PDB file of C-alpha atoms in Angstrom:
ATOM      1  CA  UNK A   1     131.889  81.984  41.388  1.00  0.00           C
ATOM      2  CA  UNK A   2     132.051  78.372  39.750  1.00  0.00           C
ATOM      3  CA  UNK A   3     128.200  78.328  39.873  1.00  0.00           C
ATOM      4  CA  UNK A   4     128.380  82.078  37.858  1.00  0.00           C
ATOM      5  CA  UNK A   5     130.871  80.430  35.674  1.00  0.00           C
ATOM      6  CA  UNK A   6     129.048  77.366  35.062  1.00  0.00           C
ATOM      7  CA  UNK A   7     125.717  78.997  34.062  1.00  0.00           C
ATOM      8  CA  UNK A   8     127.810  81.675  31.401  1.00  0.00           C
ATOM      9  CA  UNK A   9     129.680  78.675  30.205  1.00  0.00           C
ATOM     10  CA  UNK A  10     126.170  76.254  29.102  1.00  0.00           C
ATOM     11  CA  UNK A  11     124.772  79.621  27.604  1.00  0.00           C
ATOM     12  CA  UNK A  12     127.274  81.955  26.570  1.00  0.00           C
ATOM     13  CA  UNK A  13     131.107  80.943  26.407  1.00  0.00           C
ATOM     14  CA  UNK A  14     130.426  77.372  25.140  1.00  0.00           C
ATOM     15  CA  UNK A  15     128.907  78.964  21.964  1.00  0.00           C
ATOM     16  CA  UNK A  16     131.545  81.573  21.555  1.00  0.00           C
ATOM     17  CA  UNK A  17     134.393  79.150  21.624  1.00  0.00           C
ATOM     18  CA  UNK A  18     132.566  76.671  19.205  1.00  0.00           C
ATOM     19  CA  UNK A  19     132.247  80.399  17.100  1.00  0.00           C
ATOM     20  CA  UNK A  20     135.640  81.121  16.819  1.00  0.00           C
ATOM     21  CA  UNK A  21     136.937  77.725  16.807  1.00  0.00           C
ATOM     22  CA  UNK A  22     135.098  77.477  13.737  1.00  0.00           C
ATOM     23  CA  UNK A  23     135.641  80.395  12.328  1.00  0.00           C
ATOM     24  CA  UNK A  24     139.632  79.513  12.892  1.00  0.00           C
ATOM     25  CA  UNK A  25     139.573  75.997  11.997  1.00  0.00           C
ATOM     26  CA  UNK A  26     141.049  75.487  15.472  1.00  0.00           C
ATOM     27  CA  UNK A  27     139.643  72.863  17.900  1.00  0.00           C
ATOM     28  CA  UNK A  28     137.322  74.628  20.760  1.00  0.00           C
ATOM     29  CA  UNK A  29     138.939  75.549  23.747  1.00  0.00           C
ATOM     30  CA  UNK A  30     137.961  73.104  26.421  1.00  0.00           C
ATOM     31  CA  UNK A  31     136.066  74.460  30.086  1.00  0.00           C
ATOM     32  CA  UNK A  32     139.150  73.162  31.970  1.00  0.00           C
ATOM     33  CA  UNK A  33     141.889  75.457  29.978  1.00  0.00           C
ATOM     34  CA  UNK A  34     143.309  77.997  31.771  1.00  0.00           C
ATOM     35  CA  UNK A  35     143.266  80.501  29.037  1.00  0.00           C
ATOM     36  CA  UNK A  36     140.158  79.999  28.260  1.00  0.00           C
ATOM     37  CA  UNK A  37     138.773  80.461  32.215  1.00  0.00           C
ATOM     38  CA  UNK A  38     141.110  83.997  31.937  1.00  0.00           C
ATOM     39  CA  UNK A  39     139.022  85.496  29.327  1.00  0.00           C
ATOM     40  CA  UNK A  40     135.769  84.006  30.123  1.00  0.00           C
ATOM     41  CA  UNK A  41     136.769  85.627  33.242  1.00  0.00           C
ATOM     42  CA  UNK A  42     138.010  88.929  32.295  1.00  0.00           C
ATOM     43  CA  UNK A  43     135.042  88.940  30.280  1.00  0.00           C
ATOM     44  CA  UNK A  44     132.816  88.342  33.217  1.00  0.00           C
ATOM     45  CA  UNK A  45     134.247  90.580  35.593  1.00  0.00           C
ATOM     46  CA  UNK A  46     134.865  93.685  33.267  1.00  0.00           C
ATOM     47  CA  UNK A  47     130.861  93.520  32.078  1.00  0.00           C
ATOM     48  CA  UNK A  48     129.595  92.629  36.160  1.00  0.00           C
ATOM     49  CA  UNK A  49     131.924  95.813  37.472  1.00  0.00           C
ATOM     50  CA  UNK A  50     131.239  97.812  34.074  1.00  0.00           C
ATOM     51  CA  UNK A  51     127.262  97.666  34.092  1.00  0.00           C
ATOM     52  CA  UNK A  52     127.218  97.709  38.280  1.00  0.00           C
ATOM     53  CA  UNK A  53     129.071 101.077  38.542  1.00  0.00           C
ATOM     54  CA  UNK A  54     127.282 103.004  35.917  1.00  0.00           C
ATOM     55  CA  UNK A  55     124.081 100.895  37.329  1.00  0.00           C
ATOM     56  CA  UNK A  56     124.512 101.659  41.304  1.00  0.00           C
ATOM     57  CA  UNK A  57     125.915 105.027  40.359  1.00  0.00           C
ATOM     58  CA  UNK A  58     123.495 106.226  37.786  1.00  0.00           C
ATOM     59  CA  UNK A  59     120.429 105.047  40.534  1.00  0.00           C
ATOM     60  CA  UNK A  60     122.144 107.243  43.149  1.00  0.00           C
ATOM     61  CA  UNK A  61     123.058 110.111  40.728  1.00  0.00           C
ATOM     62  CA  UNK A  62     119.512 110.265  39.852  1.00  0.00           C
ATOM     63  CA  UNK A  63     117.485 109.723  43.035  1.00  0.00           C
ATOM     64  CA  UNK A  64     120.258 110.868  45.983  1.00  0.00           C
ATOM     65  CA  UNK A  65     122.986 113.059  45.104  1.00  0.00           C
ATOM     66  CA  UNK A  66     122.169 116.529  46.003  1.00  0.00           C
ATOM     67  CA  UNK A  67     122.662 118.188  42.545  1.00  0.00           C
ATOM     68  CA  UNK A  68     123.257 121.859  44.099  1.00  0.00           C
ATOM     69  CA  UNK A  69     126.290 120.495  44.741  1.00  0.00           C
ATOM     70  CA  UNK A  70     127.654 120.804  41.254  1.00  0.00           C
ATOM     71  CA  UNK A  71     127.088 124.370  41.839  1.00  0.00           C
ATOM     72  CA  UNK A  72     130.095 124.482  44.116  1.00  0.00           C
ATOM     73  CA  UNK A  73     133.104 126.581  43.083  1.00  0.00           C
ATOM     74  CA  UNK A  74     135.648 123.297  43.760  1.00  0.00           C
ATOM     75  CA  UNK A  75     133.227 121.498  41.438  1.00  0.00           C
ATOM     76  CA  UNK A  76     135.146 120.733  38.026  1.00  0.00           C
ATOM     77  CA  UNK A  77     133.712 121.714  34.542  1.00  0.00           C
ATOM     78  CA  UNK A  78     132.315 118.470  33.295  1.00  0.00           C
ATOM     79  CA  UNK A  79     133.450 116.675  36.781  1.00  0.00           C
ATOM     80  CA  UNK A  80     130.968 113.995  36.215  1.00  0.00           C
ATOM     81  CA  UNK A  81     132.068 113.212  32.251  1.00  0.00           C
ATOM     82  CA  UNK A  82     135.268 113.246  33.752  1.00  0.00           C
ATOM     83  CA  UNK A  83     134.971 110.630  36.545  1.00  0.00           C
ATOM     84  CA  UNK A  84     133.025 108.846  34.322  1.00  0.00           C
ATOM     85  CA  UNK A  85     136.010 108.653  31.754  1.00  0.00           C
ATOM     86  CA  UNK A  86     139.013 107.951  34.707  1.00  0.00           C
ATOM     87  CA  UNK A  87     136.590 105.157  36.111  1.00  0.00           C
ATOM     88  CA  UNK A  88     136.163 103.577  32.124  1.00  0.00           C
ATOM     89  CA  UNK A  89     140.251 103.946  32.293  1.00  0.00           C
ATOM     90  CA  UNK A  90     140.915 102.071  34.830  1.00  0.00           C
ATOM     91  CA  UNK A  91     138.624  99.254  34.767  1.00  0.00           C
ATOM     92  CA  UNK A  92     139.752  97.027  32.609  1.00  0.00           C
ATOM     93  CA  UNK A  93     143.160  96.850  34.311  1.00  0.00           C
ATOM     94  CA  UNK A  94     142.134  96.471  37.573  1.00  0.00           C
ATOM     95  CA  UNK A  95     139.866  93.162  36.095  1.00  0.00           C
ATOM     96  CA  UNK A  96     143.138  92.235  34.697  1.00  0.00           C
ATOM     97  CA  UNK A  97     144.799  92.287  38.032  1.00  0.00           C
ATOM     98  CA  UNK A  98     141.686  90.884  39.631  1.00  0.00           C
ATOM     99  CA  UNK A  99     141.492  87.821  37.660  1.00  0.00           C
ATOM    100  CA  UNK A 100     144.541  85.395  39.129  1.00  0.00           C
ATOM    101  CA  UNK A 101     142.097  86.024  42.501  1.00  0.00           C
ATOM    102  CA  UNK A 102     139.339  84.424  41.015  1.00  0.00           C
ATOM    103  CA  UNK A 103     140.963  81.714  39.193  1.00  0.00           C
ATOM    104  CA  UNK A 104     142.350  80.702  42.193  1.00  0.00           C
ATOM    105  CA  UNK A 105     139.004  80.880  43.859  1.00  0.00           C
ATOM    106  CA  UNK A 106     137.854  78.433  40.887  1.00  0.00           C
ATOM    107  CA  UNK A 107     140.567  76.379  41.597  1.00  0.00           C
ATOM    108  CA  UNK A 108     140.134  75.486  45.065  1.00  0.00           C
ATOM    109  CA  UNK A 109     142.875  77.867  46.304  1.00  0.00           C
ATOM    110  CA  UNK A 110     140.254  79.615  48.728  1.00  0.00           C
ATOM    111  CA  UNK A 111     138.441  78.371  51.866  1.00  0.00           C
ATOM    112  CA  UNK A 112     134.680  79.421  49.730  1.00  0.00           C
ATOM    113  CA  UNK A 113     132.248  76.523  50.729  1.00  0.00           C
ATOM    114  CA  UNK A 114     128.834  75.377  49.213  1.00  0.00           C
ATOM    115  CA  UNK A 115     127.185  73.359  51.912  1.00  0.00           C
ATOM    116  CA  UNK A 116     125.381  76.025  54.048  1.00  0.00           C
ATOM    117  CA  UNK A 117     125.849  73.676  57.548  1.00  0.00           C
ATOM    118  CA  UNK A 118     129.526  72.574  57.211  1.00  0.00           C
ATOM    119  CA  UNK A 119     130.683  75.288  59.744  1.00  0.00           C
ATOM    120  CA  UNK A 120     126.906  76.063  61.639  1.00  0.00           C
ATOM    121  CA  UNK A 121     124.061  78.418  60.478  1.00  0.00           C
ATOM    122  CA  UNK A 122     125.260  81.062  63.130  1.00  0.00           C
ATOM    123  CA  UNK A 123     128.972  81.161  61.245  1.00  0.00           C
ATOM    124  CA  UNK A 124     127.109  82.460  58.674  1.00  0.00           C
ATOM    125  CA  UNK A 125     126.453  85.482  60.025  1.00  0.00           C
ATOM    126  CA  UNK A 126     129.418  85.924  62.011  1.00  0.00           C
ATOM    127  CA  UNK A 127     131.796  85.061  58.811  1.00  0.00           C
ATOM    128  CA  UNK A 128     129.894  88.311  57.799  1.00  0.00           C
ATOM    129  CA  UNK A 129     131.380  90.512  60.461  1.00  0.00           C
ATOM    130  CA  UNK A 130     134.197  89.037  60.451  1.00  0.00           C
ATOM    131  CA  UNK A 131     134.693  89.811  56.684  1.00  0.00           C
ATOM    132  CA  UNK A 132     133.350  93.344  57.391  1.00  0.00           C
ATOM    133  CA  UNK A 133     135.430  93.990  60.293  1.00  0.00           C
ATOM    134  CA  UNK A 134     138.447  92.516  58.349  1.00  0.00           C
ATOM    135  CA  UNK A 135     137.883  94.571  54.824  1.00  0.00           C
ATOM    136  CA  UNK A 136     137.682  97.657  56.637  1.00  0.00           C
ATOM    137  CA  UNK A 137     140.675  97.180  59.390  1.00  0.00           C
ATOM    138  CA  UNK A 138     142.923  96.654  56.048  1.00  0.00           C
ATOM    139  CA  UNK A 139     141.308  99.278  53.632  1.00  0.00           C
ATOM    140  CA  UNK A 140     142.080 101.558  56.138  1.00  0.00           C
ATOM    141  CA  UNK A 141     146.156 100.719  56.525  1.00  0.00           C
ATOM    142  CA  UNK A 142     145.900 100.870  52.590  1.00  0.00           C
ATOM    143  CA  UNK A 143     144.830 104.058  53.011  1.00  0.00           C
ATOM    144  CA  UNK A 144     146.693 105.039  54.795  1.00  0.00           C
ATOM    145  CA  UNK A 145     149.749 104.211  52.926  1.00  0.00           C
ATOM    146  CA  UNK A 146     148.613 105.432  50.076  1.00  0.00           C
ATOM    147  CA  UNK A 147     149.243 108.840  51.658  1.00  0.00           C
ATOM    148  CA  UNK A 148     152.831 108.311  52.378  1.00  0.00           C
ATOM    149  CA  UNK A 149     154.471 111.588  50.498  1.00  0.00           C
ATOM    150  CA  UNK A 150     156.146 108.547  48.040  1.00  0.00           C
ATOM    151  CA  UNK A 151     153.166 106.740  46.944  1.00  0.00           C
ATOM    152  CA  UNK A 152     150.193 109.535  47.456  1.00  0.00           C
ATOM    153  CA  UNK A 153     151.441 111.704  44.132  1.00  0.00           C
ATOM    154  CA  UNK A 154     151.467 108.355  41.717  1.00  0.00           C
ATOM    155  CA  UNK A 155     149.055 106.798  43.238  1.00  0.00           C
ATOM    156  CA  UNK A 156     145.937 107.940  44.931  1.00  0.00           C
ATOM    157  CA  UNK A 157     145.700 111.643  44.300  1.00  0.00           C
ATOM    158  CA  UNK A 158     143.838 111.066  41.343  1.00  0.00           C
ATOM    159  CA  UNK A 159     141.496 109.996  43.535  1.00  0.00           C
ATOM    160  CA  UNK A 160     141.124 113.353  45.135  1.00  0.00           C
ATOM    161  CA  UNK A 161     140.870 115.356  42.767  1.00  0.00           C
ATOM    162  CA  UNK A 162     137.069 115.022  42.991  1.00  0.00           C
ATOM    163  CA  UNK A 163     136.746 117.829  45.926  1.00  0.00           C
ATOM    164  CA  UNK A 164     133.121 117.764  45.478  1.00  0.00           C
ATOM    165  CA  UNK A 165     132.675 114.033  43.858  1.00  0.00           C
ATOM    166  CA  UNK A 166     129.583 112.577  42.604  1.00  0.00           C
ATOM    167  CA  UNK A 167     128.710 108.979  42.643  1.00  0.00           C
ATOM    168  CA  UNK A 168     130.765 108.624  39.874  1.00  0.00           C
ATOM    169  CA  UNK A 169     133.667 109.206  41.850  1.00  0.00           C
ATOM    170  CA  UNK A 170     133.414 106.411  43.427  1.00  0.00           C
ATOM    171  CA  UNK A 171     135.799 103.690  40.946  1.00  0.00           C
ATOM    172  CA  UNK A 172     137.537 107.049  39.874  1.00  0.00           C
ATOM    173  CA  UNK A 173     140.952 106.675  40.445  1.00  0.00           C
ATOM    174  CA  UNK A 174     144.380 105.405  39.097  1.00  0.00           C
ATOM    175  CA  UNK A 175     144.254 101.581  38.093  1.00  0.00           C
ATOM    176  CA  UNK A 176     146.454 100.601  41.267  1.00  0.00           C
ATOM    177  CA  UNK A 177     145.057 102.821  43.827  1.00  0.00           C
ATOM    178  CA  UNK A 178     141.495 100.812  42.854  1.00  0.00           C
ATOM    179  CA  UNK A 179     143.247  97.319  42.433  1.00  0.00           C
ATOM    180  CA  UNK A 180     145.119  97.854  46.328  1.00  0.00           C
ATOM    181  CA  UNK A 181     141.972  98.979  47.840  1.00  0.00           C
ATOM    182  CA  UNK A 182     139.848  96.122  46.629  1.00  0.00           C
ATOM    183  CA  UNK A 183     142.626  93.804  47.421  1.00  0.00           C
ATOM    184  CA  UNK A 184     140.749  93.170  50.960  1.00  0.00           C
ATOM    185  CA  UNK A 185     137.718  91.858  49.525  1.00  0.00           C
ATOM    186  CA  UNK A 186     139.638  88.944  47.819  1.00  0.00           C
ATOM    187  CA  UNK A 187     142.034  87.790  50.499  1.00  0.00           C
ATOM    188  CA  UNK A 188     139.066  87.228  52.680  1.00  0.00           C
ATOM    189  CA  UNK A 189     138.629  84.375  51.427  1.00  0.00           C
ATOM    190  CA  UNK A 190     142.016  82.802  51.437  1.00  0.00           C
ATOM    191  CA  UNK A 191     141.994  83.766  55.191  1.00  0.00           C
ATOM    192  CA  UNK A 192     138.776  82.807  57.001  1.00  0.00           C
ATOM    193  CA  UNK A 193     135.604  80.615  55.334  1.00  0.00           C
ATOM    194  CA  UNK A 194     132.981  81.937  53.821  1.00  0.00           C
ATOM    195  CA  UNK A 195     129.833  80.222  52.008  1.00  0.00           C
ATOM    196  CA  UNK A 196     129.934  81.495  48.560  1.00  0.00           C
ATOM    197  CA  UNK A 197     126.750  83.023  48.237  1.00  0.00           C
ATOM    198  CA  UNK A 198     127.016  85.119  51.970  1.00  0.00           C
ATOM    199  CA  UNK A 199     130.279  86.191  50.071  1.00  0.00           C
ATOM    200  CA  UNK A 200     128.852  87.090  46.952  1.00  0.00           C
ATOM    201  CA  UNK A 201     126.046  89.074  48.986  1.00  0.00           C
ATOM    202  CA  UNK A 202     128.877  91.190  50.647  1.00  0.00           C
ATOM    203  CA  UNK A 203     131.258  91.755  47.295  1.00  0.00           C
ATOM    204  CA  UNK A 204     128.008  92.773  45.902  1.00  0.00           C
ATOM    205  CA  UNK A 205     127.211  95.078  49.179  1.00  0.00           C
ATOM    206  CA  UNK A 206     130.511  96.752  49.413  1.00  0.00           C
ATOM    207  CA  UNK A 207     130.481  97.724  45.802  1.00  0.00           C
ATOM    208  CA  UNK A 208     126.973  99.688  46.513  1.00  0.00           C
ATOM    209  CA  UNK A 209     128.681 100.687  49.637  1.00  0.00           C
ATOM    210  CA  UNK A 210     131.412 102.580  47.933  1.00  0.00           C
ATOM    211  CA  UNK A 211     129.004 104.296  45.680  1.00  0.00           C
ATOM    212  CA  UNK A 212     126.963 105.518  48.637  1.00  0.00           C
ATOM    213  CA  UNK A 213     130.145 106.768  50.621  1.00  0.00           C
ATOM    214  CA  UNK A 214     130.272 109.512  47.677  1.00  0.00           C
ATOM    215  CA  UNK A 215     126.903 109.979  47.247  1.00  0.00           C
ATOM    216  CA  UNK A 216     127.475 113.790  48.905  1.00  0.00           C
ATOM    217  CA  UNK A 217     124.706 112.705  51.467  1.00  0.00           C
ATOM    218  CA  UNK A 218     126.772 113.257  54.430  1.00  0.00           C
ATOM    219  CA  UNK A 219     125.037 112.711  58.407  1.00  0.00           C
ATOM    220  CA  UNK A 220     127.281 115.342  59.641  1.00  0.00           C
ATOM    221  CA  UNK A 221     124.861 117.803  58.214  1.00  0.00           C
ATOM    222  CA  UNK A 222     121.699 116.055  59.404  1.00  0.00           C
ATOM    223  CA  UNK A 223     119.825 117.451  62.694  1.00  0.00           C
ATOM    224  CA  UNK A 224     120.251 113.495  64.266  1.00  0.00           C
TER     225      UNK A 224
END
């Protein structure tokens, strides 16, 4: 993430805090303030998550999702205006809540490395199944909890209202429910090593992932 950071820094951020330092006749806030890391983060994160869900789930909308499905009678009036507008809700707090992960990240807090030999090419791959293995073991138990009779009506039966979702379902859901379910994905790397870009290749793969697992193409229904 510091190499994302340093790249929006040199051509974006640096010239927006010059902007509205001068604009304020304040003094620009420095690359190594914690504020200013926050926002450029928030900033970041909100537009990455933003344009990749209507992005991944647009694509999938348009060339996979079976669109006789809308036709069903548990299928909402305006269902997919209406993910759409829960996902758009709950966004920009779960970046909020997302953030003190990443600065921590930038910060040295996690065990990301650069140097692609430090643990042995082969780790590379099996850091990947291990992260895999270790997302999905935890996403389940959060899952699971979130259909204990105290947390499920609060919580994550937003989530199902979509009987028959679309793509769009799939960051649909109360701020928290989204926030505890993605919580896997971060503590990954506080856990076990990863290299950063074999960890950016998975956060990027698990966010298609959870588009396609509401896609409506379902294998139960396929002759293999």
């Amino acid at each position: 993430m510091d190499v994302v950071m340093g790249y929006l820094d040199t051509y974006v951020f640096d010239g927006v805090y010059n902007q509205a330092a001068a604009l304020t006749s304040t003094t620009p806030l420095p690359r190594d303030s914690l504020l200013r890391q926050s926002l450029s983060l928030f900033v970041f994160i909100y537009a990455y998550i933003v344009a990749f869900y209507f992005g991944t789930a647009g694509l999938s909308y348009r060339f996979i999702y079976d669109k006789k499905q809308e036709s069903h009678p548990k299928f909402l009036p305006r269902q997919k205006l209406l993910e759409m507008a829960c996902a758009s809700r709950a966004l920009p707090t779960i970046t909020l809540m997302t953030v003190p992960w990443i600065m921590g990240q930038l910060h040295g807090y996690s065990m990301v490395y650069k140097e692609w030999s430090k643990f042995g090419y082969v780790y590379l791959g099996v850091s990947a199944v291990m992260f895999i293995l270790f997302t999905d073991f935890c996403i389940y138990w959060v899952h699971r909890l979130e259909h204990h009779p105290l947390v499920y009506a609060n919580c994550h039966k937003l989530h199902h209202k979509w009987i028959v979702c679309t793509p769009y379902a799939s960051h649909a859901f109360h701020p928290v429910d989204g926030y505890l379910q993605s919580l896997p994905y971060h503590m990954a790397v506080f856990i076990f090593p990863m290299h950063e870009y074999v960890y950016l290749a998975l956060f990027a793969f698990v966010n298609v992932w959870s588009v396609m697992i509401h896609d409506g193409e379902y294998m139960a229904s396929n002759a293999l």
